[in-house]
């Protein structure tokens, strides 16, 4: 079939120790999945059902690197997160079968225009432009679950210019990966190529131009970005 304009590029992530890539369909994100982060945002950390938002697939920046400080914000925040890469999908996936859908895991940063998000929350408006802007989702190479298993615990950390900002453990997630997949698949059909950002531990904060951000997850990988 001929297209009237060039077909959009398929976003993809490298895979650890492989020449093949992981093609990206959708990018789903979970809000408020670590109680200590909910508290720092002024919320109540009771175990409410998870809620979801999205980013466009072309917001993913494979392997991080230089990221332009985005327009329309003066309070850009970092949120380090475990990213789940789905190799299969479905609807209404039971938690007990959900991990069978996981191809692998990666380290991501959910970059957030916190000032816009606060304004939208106040006005009851959509968060999209606070979360789904260009280059808002740097992600590391994907570590196949066939190599790393399905992590239920392990350090998750982020530093800015060598100073620790976020340090938590995957075991602190309110909803674990299987439960996140189960809940999300009740709202939308999941499919191969979907990424799921699973929420961030406490310590989120602002980034200025020139900031060098390093982050990682034990057993999964590391990621570095520089704001330019
Ligand atoms: Mn987040």
mmCIF file of C-alpha atoms and ligand atoms in Angstrom:
data_model
loop_
_atom_site.group_PDB
_atom_site.id
_atom_site.type_symbol
_atom_site.label_atom_id
_atom_site.label_comp_id
_atom_site.label_asym_id
_atom_site.label_seq_id
_atom_site.Cartn_x
_atom_site.Cartn_y
_atom_site.Cartn_z
ATOM 1 C CA UNK A 1 0.000 0.000 0.000
ATOM 2 C CA UNK A 2 1.216 3.486 -0.804
ATOM 3 C CA UNK A 3 1.038 6.173 1.863
ATOM 4 C CA UNK A 4 0.499 9.817 0.956
ATOM 5 C CA UNK A 5 3.222 10.881 3.377
ATOM 6 C CA UNK A 6 6.210 8.944 4.706
ATOM 7 C CA UNK A 7 5.007 6.308 7.217
ATOM 8 C CA UNK A 8 5.827 7.216 10.839
ATOM 9 C CA UNK A 9 8.927 5.609 12.250
ATOM 10 C CA UNK A 10 8.393 2.651 14.631
ATOM 11 C CA UNK A 11 9.964 3.489 17.992
ATOM 12 C CA UNK A 12 12.121 0.674 19.349
ATOM 13 C CA UNK A 13 14.477 -0.198 22.181
ATOM 14 C CA UNK A 14 17.733 -2.131 22.008
ATOM 15 C CA UNK A 15 17.844 -5.474 23.809
ATOM 16 C CA UNK A 16 20.763 -6.339 26.076
ATOM 17 C CA UNK A 17 23.386 -8.405 24.195
ATOM 18 C CA UNK A 18 21.313 -8.677 21.024
ATOM 19 C CA UNK A 19 21.252 -7.058 17.590
ATOM 20 C CA UNK A 20 17.460 -7.321 17.503
ATOM 21 C CA UNK A 21 15.259 -4.523 18.855
ATOM 22 C CA UNK A 22 12.028 -4.347 20.830
ATOM 23 C CA UNK A 23 9.375 -2.439 18.783
ATOM 24 C CA UNK A 24 7.147 -0.147 20.832
ATOM 25 C CA UNK A 25 3.372 -0.022 20.416
ATOM 26 C CA UNK A 26 1.975 1.938 23.410
ATOM 27 C CA UNK A 27 3.481 3.421 26.541
ATOM 28 C CA UNK A 28 1.291 2.993 29.615
ATOM 29 C CA UNK A 29 2.168 4.497 32.998
ATOM 30 C CA UNK A 30 0.946 3.811 36.537
ATOM 31 C CA UNK A 31 0.416 6.681 38.961
ATOM 32 C CA UNK A 32 1.175 6.562 42.685
ATOM 33 C CA UNK A 33 2.569 3.059 43.083
ATOM 34 C CA UNK A 34 4.983 3.626 45.990
ATOM 35 C CA UNK A 35 3.478 4.841 49.284
ATOM 36 C CA UNK A 36 6.439 7.064 50.186
ATOM 37 C CA UNK A 37 6.091 8.941 46.872
ATOM 38 C CA UNK A 38 2.328 9.340 47.412
ATOM 39 C CA UNK A 39 3.104 10.909 50.822
ATOM 40 C CA UNK A 40 5.698 13.313 49.379
ATOM 41 C CA UNK A 41 3.075 14.457 46.835
ATOM 42 C CA UNK A 42 0.663 15.205 49.687
ATOM 43 C CA UNK A 43 -1.595 12.213 48.997
ATOM 44 C CA UNK A 44 -3.058 9.439 51.117
ATOM 45 C CA UNK A 45 -1.109 6.201 50.621
ATOM 46 C CA UNK A 46 -4.063 3.890 51.206
ATOM 47 C CA UNK A 47 -4.208 1.028 48.706
ATOM 48 C CA UNK A 48 -6.545 2.501 46.113
ATOM 49 C CA UNK A 49 -6.811 0.677 42.788
ATOM 50 C CA UNK A 50 -4.002 1.731 40.429
ATOM 51 C CA UNK A 51 -4.730 4.452 37.877
ATOM 52 C CA UNK A 52 -3.137 4.881 34.485
ATOM 53 C CA UNK A 53 -2.062 7.471 31.967
ATOM 54 C CA UNK A 54 -0.025 7.254 28.779
ATOM 55 C CA UNK A 55 2.775 8.729 26.756
ATOM 56 C CA UNK A 56 3.162 8.539 22.973
ATOM 57 C CA UNK A 57 5.555 5.843 21.785
ATOM 58 C CA UNK A 58 7.726 8.436 20.074
ATOM 59 C CA UNK A 59 8.357 10.098 23.460
ATOM 60 C CA UNK A 60 10.684 7.185 24.231
ATOM 61 C CA UNK A 61 14.382 8.079 24.044
ATOM 62 C CA UNK A 62 16.251 4.788 23.629
ATOM 63 C CA UNK A 63 19.314 4.599 25.902
ATOM 64 C CA UNK A 64 18.828 8.183 27.141
ATOM 65 C CA UNK A 65 21.666 10.558 26.323
ATOM 66 C CA UNK A 66 21.104 14.230 25.614
ATOM 67 C CA UNK A 67 17.585 15.495 26.212
ATOM 68 C CA UNK A 68 16.499 19.033 25.426
ATOM 69 C CA UNK A 69 14.993 20.844 28.420
ATOM 70 C CA UNK A 70 11.314 20.942 27.381
ATOM 71 C CA UNK A 71 9.340 24.131 26.744
ATOM 72 C CA UNK A 72 6.305 25.236 28.783
ATOM 73 C CA UNK A 73 7.748 24.288 32.179
ATOM 74 C CA UNK A 74 10.077 25.653 34.815
ATOM 75 C CA UNK A 75 9.776 22.603 37.076
ATOM 76 C CA UNK A 76 10.827 19.478 35.172
ATOM 77 C CA UNK A 77 10.930 16.462 37.532
ATOM 78 C CA UNK A 78 12.621 13.054 37.336
ATOM 79 C CA UNK A 79 10.821 9.827 38.289
ATOM 80 C CA UNK A 80 12.906 6.644 37.964
ATOM 81 C CA UNK A 81 10.744 3.614 37.203
ATOM 82 C CA UNK A 82 10.844 -0.087 36.385
ATOM 83 C CA UNK A 83 9.588 -0.453 32.808
ATOM 84 C CA UNK A 84 7.866 -3.669 31.752
ATOM 85 C CA UNK A 85 8.100 -4.684 28.068
ATOM 86 C CA UNK A 86 5.262 -6.954 26.933
ATOM 87 C CA UNK A 87 5.853 -9.811 24.516
ATOM 88 C CA UNK A 88 2.183 -10.749 24.435
ATOM 89 C CA UNK A 89 -1.056 -9.243 25.643
ATOM 90 C CA UNK A 90 -4.782 -9.685 25.927
ATOM 91 C CA UNK A 91 -7.805 -8.432 27.832
ATOM 92 C CA UNK A 92 -8.705 -9.199 31.449
ATOM 93 C CA UNK A 93 -5.447 -11.004 32.072
ATOM 94 C CA UNK A 94 -5.508 -12.695 35.505
ATOM 95 C CA UNK A 95 -2.621 -11.697 37.784
ATOM 96 C CA UNK A 96 -1.628 -15.353 37.999
ATOM 97 C CA UNK A 97 -0.943 -15.443 34.242
ATOM 98 C CA UNK A 98 0.239 -11.864 33.766
ATOM 99 C CA UNK A 99 3.984 -12.484 34.004
ATOM 100 C CA UNK A 100 3.724 -14.880 31.044
ATOM 101 C CA UNK A 101 3.102 -11.724 28.934
ATOM 102 C CA UNK A 102 6.371 -10.062 29.957
ATOM 103 C CA UNK A 103 9.226 -10.119 27.441
ATOM 104 C CA UNK A 104 11.605 -8.179 29.653
ATOM 105 C CA UNK A 105 12.359 -5.222 31.874
ATOM 106 C CA UNK A 106 14.131 -1.884 31.548
ATOM 107 C CA UNK A 107 14.952 1.270 33.496
ATOM 108 C CA UNK A 108 13.005 4.397 32.550
ATOM 109 C CA UNK A 109 12.553 7.993 33.642
ATOM 110 C CA UNK A 110 9.018 9.394 33.620
ATOM 111 C CA UNK A 111 9.954 13.030 32.986
ATOM 112 C CA UNK A 112 7.176 15.258 34.283
ATOM 113 C CA UNK A 113 6.321 18.935 33.936
ATOM 114 C CA UNK A 114 5.362 19.129 37.631
ATOM 115 C CA UNK A 115 4.133 22.726 37.446
ATOM 116 C CA UNK A 116 1.729 21.902 34.610
ATOM 117 C CA UNK A 117 0.611 18.692 36.349
ATOM 118 C CA UNK A 118 -0.242 20.647 39.526
ATOM 119 C CA UNK A 119 -2.207 23.201 37.498
ATOM 120 C CA UNK A 120 -4.119 20.487 35.625
ATOM 121 C CA UNK A 121 -4.892 18.624 38.876
ATOM 122 C CA UNK A 122 -6.292 21.829 40.395
ATOM 123 C CA UNK A 123 -8.502 22.454 37.380
ATOM 124 C CA UNK A 124 -9.523 18.818 36.829
ATOM 125 C CA UNK A 125 -7.929 18.933 33.367
ATOM 126 C CA UNK A 126 -6.085 16.075 31.582
ATOM 127 C CA UNK A 127 -2.444 15.494 32.556
ATOM 128 C CA UNK A 128 -1.355 14.678 29.036
ATOM 129 C CA UNK A 129 0.809 17.706 28.333
ATOM 130 C CA UNK A 130 2.439 17.342 31.769
ATOM 131 C CA UNK A 131 3.470 13.767 31.010
ATOM 132 C CA UNK A 132 3.398 12.931 27.302
ATOM 133 C CA UNK A 133 5.662 15.550 25.777
ATOM 134 C CA UNK A 134 8.581 15.024 23.378
ATOM 135 C CA UNK A 135 11.504 13.044 24.864
ATOM 136 C CA UNK A 136 9.582 12.517 28.119
ATOM 137 C CA UNK A 137 10.429 8.817 28.388
ATOM 138 C CA UNK A 138 14.128 7.896 28.274
ATOM 139 C CA UNK A 139 14.446 4.104 28.604
ATOM 140 C CA UNK A 140 17.441 1.738 28.883
ATOM 141 C CA UNK A 141 18.019 -1.387 26.814
ATOM 142 C CA UNK A 142 15.542 -4.186 27.562
ATOM 143 C CA UNK A 143 16.783 -7.055 29.728
ATOM 144 C CA UNK A 144 14.934 -10.218 28.659
ATOM 145 C CA UNK A 145 13.071 -11.967 31.485
ATOM 146 C CA UNK A 146 14.676 -15.164 30.189
ATOM 147 C CA UNK A 147 17.912 -13.737 31.635
ATOM 148 C CA UNK A 148 16.823 -11.725 34.680
ATOM 149 C CA UNK A 149 13.659 -13.529 35.772
ATOM 150 C CA UNK A 150 10.756 -11.487 37.126
ATOM 151 C CA UNK A 151 12.130 -9.147 39.799
ATOM 152 C CA UNK A 152 10.026 -8.761 42.945
ATOM 153 C CA UNK A 153 12.700 -6.888 44.897
ATOM 154 C CA UNK A 154 15.890 -4.980 44.172
ATOM 155 C CA UNK A 155 17.311 -1.489 44.527
ATOM 156 C CA UNK A 156 15.922 1.297 42.310
ATOM 157 C CA UNK A 157 17.897 4.531 42.459
ATOM 158 C CA UNK A 158 18.560 7.860 40.763
ATOM 159 C CA UNK A 159 21.254 10.476 41.246
ATOM 160 C CA UNK A 160 21.668 13.986 39.863
ATOM 161 C CA UNK A 161 25.222 15.278 39.377
ATOM 162 C CA UNK A 162 26.450 12.497 41.644
ATOM 163 C CA UNK A 163 24.055 13.280 44.508
ATOM 164 C CA UNK A 164 21.505 10.633 45.531
ATOM 165 C CA UNK A 165 17.918 11.764 44.899
ATOM 166 C CA UNK A 166 15.821 8.587 44.779
ATOM 167 C CA UNK A 167 16.602 5.259 46.440
ATOM 168 C CA UNK A 168 13.944 2.632 46.940
ATOM 169 C CA UNK A 169 13.227 -1.024 46.370
ATOM 170 C CA UNK A 170 10.934 -2.744 43.884
ATOM 171 C CA UNK A 171 9.428 -4.598 46.867
ATOM 172 C CA UNK A 172 7.849 -1.268 47.925
ATOM 173 C CA UNK A 173 5.489 -1.202 44.942
ATOM 174 C CA UNK A 174 1.877 -0.976 46.096
ATOM 175 C CA UNK A 175 0.748 -3.024 43.076
ATOM 176 C CA UNK A 176 3.305 -5.507 41.757
ATOM 177 C CA UNK A 177 3.945 -6.068 38.049
ATOM 178 C CA UNK A 178 1.423 -8.912 37.729
ATOM 179 C CA UNK A 179 -1.283 -6.886 39.482
ATOM 180 C CA UNK A 180 -0.542 -3.819 37.328
ATOM 181 C CA UNK A 181 -0.939 -5.890 34.144
ATOM 182 C CA UNK A 182 -4.167 -7.437 35.463
ATOM 183 C CA UNK A 183 -5.706 -4.030 36.307
ATOM 184 C CA UNK A 184 -4.515 -2.322 33.113
ATOM 185 C CA UNK A 185 -5.837 -5.129 30.897
ATOM 186 C CA UNK A 186 -9.293 -4.564 32.367
ATOM 187 C CA UNK A 187 -9.268 -1.073 30.804
ATOM 188 C CA UNK A 188 -7.584 -1.738 27.455
ATOM 189 C CA UNK A 189 -6.383 -4.722 25.457
ATOM 190 C CA UNK A 190 -2.648 -5.079 25.904
ATOM 191 C CA UNK A 191 -0.467 -6.210 23.010
ATOM 192 C CA UNK A 192 3.101 -7.132 22.115
ATOM 193 C CA UNK A 193 5.254 -4.001 22.111
ATOM 194 C CA UNK A 194 3.488 -2.290 25.007
ATOM 195 C CA UNK A 195 5.660 -0.705 27.679
ATOM 196 C CA UNK A 196 4.407 -0.118 31.211
ATOM 197 C CA UNK A 197 6.080 2.405 33.520
ATOM 198 C CA UNK A 198 5.308 1.066 36.995
ATOM 199 C CA UNK A 199 5.617 4.133 39.234
ATOM 200 C CA UNK A 200 8.381 5.846 41.176
ATOM 201 C CA UNK A 201 9.704 5.761 44.750
ATOM 202 C CA UNK A 202 10.132 8.927 46.847
ATOM 203 C CA UNK A 203 12.698 11.607 46.142
ATOM 204 C CA UNK A 204 11.387 13.139 42.922
ATOM 205 C CA UNK A 205 12.736 16.602 42.252
ATOM 206 C CA UNK A 206 13.569 19.292 39.759
ATOM 207 C CA UNK A 207 16.200 19.140 37.029
ATOM 208 C CA UNK A 208 17.998 22.155 35.640
ATOM 209 C CA UNK A 209 19.751 22.522 32.284
ATOM 210 C CA UNK A 210 23.109 20.782 32.436
ATOM 211 C CA UNK A 211 21.965 18.221 35.029
ATOM 212 C CA UNK A 212 23.480 14.764 34.570
ATOM 213 C CA UNK A 213 21.043 12.096 35.748
ATOM 214 C CA UNK A 214 22.087 8.506 36.376
ATOM 215 C CA UNK A 215 19.690 5.803 37.477
ATOM 216 C CA UNK A 216 19.415 2.078 37.655
ATOM 217 C CA UNK A 217 17.663 -1.000 38.900
ATOM 218 C CA UNK A 218 19.522 -3.917 40.444
ATOM 219 C CA UNK A 219 19.714 -6.799 37.975
ATOM 220 C CA UNK A 220 18.057 -4.842 35.142
ATOM 221 C CA UNK A 221 20.376 -2.077 34.010
ATOM 222 C CA UNK A 222 21.341 1.563 34.161
ATOM 223 C CA UNK A 223 20.431 4.714 32.247
ATOM 224 C CA UNK A 224 21.976 8.173 31.962
ATOM 225 C CA UNK A 225 20.575 11.419 30.594
ATOM 226 C CA UNK A 226 21.928 14.971 30.358
ATOM 227 C CA UNK A 227 19.553 17.947 30.154
ATOM 228 C CA UNK A 228 20.723 20.365 27.483
HETATM 229 MN MN1 LIG B 1 5.617 8.222 37.130
#
